[in-house]
PDB file of C-alpha atoms in Angstrom:
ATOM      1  CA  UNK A   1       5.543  19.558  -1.263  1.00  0.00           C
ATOM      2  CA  UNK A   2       6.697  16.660  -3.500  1.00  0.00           C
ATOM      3  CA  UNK A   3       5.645  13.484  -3.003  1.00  0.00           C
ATOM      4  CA  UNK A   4       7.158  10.250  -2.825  1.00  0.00           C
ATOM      5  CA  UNK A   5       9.863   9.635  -5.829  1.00  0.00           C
ATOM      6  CA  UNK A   6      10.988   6.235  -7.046  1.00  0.00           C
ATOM      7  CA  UNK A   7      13.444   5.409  -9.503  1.00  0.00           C
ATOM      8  CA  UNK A   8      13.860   3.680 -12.293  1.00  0.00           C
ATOM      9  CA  UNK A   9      10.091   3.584 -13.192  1.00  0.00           C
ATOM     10  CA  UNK A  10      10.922   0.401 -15.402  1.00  0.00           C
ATOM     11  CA  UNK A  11      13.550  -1.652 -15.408  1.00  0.00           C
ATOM     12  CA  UNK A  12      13.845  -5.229 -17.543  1.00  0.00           C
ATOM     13  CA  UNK A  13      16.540  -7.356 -16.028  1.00  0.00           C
ATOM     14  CA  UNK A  14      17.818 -11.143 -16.646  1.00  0.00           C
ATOM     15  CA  UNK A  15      17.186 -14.196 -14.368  1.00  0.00           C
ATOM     16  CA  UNK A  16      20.175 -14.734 -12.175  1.00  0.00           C
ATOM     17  CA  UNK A  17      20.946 -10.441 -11.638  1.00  0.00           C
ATOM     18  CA  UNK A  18      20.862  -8.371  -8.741  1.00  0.00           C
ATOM     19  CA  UNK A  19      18.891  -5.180  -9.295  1.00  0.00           C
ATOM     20  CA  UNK A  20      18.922  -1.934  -6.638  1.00  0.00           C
ATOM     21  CA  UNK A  21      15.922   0.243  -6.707  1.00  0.00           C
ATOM     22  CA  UNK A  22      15.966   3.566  -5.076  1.00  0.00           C
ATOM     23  CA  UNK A  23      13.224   5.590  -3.171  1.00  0.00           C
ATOM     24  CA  UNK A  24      12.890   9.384  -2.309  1.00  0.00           C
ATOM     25  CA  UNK A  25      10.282   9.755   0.694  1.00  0.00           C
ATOM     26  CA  UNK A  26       8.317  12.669   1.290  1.00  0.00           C
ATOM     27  CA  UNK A  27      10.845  15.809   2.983  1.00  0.00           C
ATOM     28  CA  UNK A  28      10.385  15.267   6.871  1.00  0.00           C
ATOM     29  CA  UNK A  29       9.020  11.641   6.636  1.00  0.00           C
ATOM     30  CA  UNK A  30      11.579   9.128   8.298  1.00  0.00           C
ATOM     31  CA  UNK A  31       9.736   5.371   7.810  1.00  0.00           C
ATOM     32  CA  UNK A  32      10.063   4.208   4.689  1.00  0.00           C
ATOM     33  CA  UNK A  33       8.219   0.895   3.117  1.00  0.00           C
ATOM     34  CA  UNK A  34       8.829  -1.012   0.416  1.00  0.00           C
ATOM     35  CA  UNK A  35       5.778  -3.460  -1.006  1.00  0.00           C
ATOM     36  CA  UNK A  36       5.427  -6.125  -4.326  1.00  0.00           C
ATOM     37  CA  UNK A  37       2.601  -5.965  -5.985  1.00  0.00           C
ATOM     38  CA  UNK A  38       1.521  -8.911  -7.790  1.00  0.00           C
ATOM     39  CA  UNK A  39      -1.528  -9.875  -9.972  1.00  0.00           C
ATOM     40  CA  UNK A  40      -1.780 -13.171  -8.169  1.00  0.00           C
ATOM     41  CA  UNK A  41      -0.283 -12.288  -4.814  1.00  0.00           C
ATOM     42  CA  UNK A  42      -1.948  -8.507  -4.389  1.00  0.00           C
ATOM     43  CA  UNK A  43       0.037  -6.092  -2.630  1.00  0.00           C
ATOM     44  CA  UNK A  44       2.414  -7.681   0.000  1.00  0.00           C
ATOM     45  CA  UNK A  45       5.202  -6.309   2.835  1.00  0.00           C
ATOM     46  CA  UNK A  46       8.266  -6.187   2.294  1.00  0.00           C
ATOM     47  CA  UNK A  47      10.050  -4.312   5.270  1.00  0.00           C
ATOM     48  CA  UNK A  48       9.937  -1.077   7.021  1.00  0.00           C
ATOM     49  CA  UNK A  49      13.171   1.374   7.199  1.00  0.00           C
ATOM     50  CA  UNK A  50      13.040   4.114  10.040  1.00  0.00           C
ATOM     51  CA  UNK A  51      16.121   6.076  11.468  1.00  0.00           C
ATOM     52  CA  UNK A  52      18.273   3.739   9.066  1.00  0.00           C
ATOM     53  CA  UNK A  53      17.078   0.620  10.793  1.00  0.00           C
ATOM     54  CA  UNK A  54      15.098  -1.644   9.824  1.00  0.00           C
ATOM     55  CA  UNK A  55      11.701  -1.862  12.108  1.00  0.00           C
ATOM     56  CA  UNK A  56       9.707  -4.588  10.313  1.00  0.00           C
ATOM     57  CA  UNK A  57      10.076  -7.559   8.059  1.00  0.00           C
ATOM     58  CA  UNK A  58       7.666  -9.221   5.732  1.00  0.00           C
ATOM     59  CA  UNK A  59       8.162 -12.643   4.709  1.00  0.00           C
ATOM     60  CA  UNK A  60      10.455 -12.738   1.682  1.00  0.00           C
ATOM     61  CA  UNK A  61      13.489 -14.863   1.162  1.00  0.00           C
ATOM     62  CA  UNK A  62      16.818 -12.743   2.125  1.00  0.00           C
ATOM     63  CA  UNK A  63      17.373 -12.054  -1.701  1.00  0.00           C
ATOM     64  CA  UNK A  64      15.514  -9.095  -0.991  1.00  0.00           C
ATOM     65  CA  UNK A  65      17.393  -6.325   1.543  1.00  0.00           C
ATOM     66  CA  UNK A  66      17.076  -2.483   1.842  1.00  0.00           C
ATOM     67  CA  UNK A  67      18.361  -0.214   3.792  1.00  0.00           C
ATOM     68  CA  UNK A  68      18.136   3.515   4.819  1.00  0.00           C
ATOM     69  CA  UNK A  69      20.592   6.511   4.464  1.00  0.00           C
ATOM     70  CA  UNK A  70      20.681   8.895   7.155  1.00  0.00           C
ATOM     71  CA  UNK A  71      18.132  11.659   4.222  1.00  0.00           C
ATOM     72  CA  UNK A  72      15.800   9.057   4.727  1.00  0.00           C
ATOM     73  CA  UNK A  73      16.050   7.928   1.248  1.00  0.00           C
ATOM     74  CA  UNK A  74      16.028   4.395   0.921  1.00  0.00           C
ATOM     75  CA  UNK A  75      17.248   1.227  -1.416  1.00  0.00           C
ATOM     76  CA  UNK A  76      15.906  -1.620  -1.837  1.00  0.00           C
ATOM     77  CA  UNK A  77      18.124  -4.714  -3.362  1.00  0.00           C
ATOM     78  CA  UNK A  78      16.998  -8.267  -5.182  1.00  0.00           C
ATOM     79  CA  UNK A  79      19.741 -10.742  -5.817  1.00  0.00           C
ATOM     80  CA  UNK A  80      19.834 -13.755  -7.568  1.00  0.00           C
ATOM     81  CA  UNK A  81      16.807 -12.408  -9.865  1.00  0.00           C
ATOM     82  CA  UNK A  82      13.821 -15.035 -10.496  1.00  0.00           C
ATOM     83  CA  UNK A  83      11.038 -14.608 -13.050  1.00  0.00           C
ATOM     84  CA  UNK A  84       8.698 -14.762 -10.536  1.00  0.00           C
ATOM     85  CA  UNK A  85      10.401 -11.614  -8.934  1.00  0.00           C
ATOM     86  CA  UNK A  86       8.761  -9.689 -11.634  1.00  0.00           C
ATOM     87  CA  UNK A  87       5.892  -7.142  -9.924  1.00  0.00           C
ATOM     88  CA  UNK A  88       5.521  -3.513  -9.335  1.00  0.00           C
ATOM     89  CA  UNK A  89       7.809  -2.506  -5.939  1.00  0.00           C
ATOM     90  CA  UNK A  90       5.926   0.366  -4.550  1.00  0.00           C
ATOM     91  CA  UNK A  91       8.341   2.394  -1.624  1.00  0.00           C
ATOM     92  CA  UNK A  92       5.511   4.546   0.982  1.00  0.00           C
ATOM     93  CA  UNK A  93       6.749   6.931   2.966  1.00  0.00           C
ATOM     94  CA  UNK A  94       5.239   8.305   6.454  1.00  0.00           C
ATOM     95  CA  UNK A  95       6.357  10.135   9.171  1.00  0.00           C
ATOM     96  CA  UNK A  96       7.521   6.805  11.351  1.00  0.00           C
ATOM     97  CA  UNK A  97       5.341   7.377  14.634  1.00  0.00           C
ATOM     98  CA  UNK A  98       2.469   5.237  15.941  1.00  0.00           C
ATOM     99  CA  UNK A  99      -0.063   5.170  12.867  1.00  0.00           C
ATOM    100  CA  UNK A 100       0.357   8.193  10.625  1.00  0.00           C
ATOM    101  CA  UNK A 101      -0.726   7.777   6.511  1.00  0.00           C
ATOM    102  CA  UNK A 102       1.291   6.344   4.586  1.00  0.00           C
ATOM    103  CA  UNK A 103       1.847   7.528   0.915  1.00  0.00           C
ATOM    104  CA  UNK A 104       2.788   5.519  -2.032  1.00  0.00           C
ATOM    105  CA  UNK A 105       5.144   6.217  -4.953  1.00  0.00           C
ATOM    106  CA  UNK A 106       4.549   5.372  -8.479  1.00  0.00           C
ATOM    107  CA  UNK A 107       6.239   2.361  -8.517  1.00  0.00           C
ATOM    108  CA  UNK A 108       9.223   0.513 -10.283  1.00  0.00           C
ATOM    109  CA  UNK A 109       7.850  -2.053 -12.382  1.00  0.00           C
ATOM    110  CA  UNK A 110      10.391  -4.995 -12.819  1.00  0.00           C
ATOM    111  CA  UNK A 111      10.291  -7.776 -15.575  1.00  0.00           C
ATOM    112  CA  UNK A 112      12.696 -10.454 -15.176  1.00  0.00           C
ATOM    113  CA  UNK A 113      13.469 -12.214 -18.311  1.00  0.00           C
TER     114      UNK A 113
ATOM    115  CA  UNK B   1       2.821 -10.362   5.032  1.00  0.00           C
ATOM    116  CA  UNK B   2      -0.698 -12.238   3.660  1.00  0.00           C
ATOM    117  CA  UNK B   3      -1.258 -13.883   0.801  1.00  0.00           C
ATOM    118  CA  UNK B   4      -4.614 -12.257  -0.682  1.00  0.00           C
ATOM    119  CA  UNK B   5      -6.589 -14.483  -3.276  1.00  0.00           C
ATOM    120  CA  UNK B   6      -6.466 -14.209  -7.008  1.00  0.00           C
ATOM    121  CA  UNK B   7     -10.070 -12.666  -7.126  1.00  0.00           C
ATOM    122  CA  UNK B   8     -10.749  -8.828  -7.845  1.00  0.00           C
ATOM    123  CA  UNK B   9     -14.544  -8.549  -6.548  1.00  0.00           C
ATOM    124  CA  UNK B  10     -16.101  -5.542  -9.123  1.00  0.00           C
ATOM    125  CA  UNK B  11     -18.709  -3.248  -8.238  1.00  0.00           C
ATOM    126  CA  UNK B  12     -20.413  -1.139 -11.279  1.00  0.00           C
ATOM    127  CA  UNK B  13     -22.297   1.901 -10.286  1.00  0.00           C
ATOM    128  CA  UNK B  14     -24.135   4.567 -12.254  1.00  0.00           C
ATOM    129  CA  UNK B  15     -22.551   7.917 -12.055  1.00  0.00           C
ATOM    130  CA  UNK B  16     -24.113  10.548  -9.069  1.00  0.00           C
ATOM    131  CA  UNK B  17     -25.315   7.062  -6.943  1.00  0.00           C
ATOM    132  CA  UNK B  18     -23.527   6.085  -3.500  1.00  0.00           C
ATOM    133  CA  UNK B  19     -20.834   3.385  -3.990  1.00  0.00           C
ATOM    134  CA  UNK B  20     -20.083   1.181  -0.753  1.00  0.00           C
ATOM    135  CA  UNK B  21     -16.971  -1.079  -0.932  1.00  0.00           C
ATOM    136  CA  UNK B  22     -16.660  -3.669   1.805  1.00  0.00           C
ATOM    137  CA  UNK B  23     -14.019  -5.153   3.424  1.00  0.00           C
ATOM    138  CA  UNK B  24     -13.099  -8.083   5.713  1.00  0.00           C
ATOM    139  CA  UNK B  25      -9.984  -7.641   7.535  1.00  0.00           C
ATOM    140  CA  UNK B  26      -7.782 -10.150   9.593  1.00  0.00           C
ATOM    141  CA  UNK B  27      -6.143  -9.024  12.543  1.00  0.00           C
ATOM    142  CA  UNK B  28      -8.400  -8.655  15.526  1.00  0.00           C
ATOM    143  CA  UNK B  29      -5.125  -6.615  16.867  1.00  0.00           C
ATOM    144  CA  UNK B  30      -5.103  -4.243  14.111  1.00  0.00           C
ATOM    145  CA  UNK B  31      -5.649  -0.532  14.995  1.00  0.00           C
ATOM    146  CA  UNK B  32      -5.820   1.198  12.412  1.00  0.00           C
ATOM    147  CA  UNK B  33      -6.736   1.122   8.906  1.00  0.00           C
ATOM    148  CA  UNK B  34      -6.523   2.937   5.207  1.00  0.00           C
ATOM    149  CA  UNK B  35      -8.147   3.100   2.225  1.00  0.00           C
ATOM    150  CA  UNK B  36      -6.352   3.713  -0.728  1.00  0.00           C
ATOM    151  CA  UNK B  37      -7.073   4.202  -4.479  1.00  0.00           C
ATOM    152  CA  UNK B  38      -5.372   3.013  -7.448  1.00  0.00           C
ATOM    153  CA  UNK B  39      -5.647   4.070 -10.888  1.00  0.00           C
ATOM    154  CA  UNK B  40      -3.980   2.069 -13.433  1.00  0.00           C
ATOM    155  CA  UNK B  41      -0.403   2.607 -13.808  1.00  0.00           C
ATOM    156  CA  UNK B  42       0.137   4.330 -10.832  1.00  0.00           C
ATOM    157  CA  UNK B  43       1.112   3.898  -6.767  1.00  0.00           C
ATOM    158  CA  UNK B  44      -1.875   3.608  -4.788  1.00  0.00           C
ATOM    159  CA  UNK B  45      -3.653   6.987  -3.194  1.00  0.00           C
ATOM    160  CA  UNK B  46      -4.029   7.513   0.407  1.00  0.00           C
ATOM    161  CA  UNK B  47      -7.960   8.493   0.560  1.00  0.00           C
ATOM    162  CA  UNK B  48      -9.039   7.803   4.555  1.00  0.00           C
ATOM    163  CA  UNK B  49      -7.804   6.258   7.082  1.00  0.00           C
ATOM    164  CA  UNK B  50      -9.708   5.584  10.889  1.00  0.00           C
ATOM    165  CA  UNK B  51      -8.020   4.048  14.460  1.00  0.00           C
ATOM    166  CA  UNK B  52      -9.723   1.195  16.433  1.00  0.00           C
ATOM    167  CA  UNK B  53     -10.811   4.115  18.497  1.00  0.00           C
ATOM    168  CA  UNK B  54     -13.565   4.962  16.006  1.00  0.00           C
ATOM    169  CA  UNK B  55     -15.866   3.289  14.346  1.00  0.00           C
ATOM    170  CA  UNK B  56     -16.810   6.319  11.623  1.00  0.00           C
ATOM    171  CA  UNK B  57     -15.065   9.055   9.783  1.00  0.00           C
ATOM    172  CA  UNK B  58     -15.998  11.355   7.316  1.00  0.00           C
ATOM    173  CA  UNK B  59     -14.072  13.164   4.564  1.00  0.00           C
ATOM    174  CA  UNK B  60     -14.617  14.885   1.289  1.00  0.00           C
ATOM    175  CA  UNK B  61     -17.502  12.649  -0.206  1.00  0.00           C
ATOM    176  CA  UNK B  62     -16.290   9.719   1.634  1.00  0.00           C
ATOM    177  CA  UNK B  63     -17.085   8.004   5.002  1.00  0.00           C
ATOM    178  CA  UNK B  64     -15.011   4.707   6.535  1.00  0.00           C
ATOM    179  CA  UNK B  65     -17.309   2.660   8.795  1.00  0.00           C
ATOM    180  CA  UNK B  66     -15.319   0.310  11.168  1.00  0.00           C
ATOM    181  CA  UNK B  67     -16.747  -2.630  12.685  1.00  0.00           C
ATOM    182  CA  UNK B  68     -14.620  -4.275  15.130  1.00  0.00           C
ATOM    183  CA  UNK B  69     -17.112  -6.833  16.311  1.00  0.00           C
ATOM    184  CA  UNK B  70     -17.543  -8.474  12.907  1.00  0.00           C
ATOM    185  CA  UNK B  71     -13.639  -7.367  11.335  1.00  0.00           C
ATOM    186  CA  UNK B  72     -15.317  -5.393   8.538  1.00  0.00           C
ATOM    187  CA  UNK B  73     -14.367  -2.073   7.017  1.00  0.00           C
ATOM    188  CA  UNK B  74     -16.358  -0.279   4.495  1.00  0.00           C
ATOM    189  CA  UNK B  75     -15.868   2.751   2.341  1.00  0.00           C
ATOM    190  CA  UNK B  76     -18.693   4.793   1.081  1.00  0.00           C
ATOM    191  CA  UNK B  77     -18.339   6.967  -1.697  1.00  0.00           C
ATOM    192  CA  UNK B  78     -21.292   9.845  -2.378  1.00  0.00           C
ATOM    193  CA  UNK B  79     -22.563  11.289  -5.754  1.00  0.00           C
ATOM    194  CA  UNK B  80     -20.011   8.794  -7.594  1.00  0.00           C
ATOM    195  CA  UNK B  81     -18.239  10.616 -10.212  1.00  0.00           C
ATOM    196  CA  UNK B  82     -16.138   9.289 -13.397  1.00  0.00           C
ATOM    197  CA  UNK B  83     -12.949   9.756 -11.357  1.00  0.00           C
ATOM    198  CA  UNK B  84     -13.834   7.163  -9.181  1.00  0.00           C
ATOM    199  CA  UNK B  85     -13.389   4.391 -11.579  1.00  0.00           C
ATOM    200  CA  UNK B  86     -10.377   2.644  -9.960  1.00  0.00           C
ATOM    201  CA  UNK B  87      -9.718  -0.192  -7.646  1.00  0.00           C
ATOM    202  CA  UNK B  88      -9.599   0.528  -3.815  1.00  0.00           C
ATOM    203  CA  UNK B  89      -7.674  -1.695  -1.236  1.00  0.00           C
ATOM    204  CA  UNK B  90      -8.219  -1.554   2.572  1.00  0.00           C
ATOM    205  CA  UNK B  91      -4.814  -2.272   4.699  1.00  0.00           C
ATOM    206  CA  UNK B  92      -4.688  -2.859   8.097  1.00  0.00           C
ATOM    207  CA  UNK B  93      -1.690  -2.229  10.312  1.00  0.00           C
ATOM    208  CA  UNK B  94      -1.416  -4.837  12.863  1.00  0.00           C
ATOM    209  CA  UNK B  95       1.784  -3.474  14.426  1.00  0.00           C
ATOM    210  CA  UNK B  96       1.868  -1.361  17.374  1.00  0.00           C
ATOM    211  CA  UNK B  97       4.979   0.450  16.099  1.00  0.00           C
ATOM    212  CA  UNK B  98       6.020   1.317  12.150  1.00  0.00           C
ATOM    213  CA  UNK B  99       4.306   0.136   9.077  1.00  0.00           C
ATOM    214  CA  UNK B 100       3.504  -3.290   8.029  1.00  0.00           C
ATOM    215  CA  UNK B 101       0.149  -2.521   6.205  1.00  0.00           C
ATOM    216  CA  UNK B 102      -1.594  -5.901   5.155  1.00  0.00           C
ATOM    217  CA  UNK B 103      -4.020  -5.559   2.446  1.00  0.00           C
ATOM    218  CA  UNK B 104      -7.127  -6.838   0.951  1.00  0.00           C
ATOM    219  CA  UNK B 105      -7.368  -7.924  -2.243  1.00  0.00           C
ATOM    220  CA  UNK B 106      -9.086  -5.053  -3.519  1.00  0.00           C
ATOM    221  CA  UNK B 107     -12.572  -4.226  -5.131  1.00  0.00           C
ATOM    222  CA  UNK B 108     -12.620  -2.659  -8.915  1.00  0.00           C
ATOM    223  CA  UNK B 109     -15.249   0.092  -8.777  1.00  0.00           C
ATOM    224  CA  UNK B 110     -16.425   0.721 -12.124  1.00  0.00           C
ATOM    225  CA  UNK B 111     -18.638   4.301 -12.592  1.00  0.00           C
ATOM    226  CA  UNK B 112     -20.997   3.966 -15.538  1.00  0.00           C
ATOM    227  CA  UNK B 113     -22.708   7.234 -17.344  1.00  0.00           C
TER     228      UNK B 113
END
């Protein structure tokens, strides 16, 4: 069964860009996550996508959106691009009911320059 | 989601000793918890997860306490192997519904021969 696939793995993009990153979940798994990882901030919410809706919201500014596609796969978009955007966005998939695992992806590790 | 501080408690351990990792959590509404694993340069790794419903479970060489009294969580790791070496985050879900994981800041286990 593969796991959870995110794409690009690396991406270097200026300040003042948008940038769309994409996520694969796991085949049957309908919630998908999306997380920034941060050496100062640790590993924070973003939002929750299940059934192409989004179920919960962490507290970012509304440069960052996703949304869902009816394969579950999910994108997640950052306008307006600030240096401190740079982190690691990590997408976990799970099946979407009442406290399942979740599994993580590799990652797409973002440097704003 | 939380802000976690900029400290990364370590914990060094000879190789074939018991490793216990500790952590506090936040939400007294939480109900249910993970522990993942993450090796440098990749997503984190789903190892064990327990619901408020519980307050031990085993797996393969590893055993989450829960302490609901006291908001503690701690992972214990038998015979500690070289494979170990990685840092492990506890998360919390404190939704009833979804995914909206919060996480601790971690605890760098380090597995010396």
């Amino acid at each position: 069964k593969a796991g959870v696939t995110q794409t690009p793995r690396y991406l270097i993009k200026t300040r003042g860009q948008q940038v769309t990153l994409s996520c694969s979940p796991i085949s049957g798994h309908r919630s998908v996550s999306w997380y920034q990882q941060t050496p100062g901030q640790g590993l924070q919410f973003l939002f929750e996508y299940f059934s192409e809706t989004q179920r919960n919201k962490g507290n970012f500014p509304g440069r960052f959106s996703g949304r869902q596609f009816s394969n579950s796969r999910s994108e997640m978009n950052v306008s307006t691009l600030e240096l401190g955007d740079s982190a690691l966005y990590l997408c976990a998939s799970s099946r979407g009911d009442m406290n399942t695992e979740a599994f993580f992806g590799q990652g797409t590790r973002l440097t704003v320059v | 989601g939380e802000s976690v501080g900029l400290h990364l408690p370590t914990l060094s351990v000879q190789e074939g000793d018991n490793s216990i990792i500790n952590c506090a959590y936040s939400n007294s509404a939480s109900d249910y918890f993970i522990w993942y694993k993450q090796e440098s340069g990749k997503g984190p790794q789903f190892i064990i997860d327990i619901r408020s419903n519980m307050d031990k479970r085993q797996g393969q060489r590893v055993t989450v306490l829960l302490n609901k009294t006291v908001k503690h969580l701690s992972l214990q790791i038998a015979a500690t192997q070289p494979g170990d070496s990685a840092v492990y985050f506890c998360a919390e879900n404190p939704v009833p519904y979804g995914q909206n994981f919060v996480f601790g800041p971690g605890t760098r286990l380090s597995v010396l021969p």
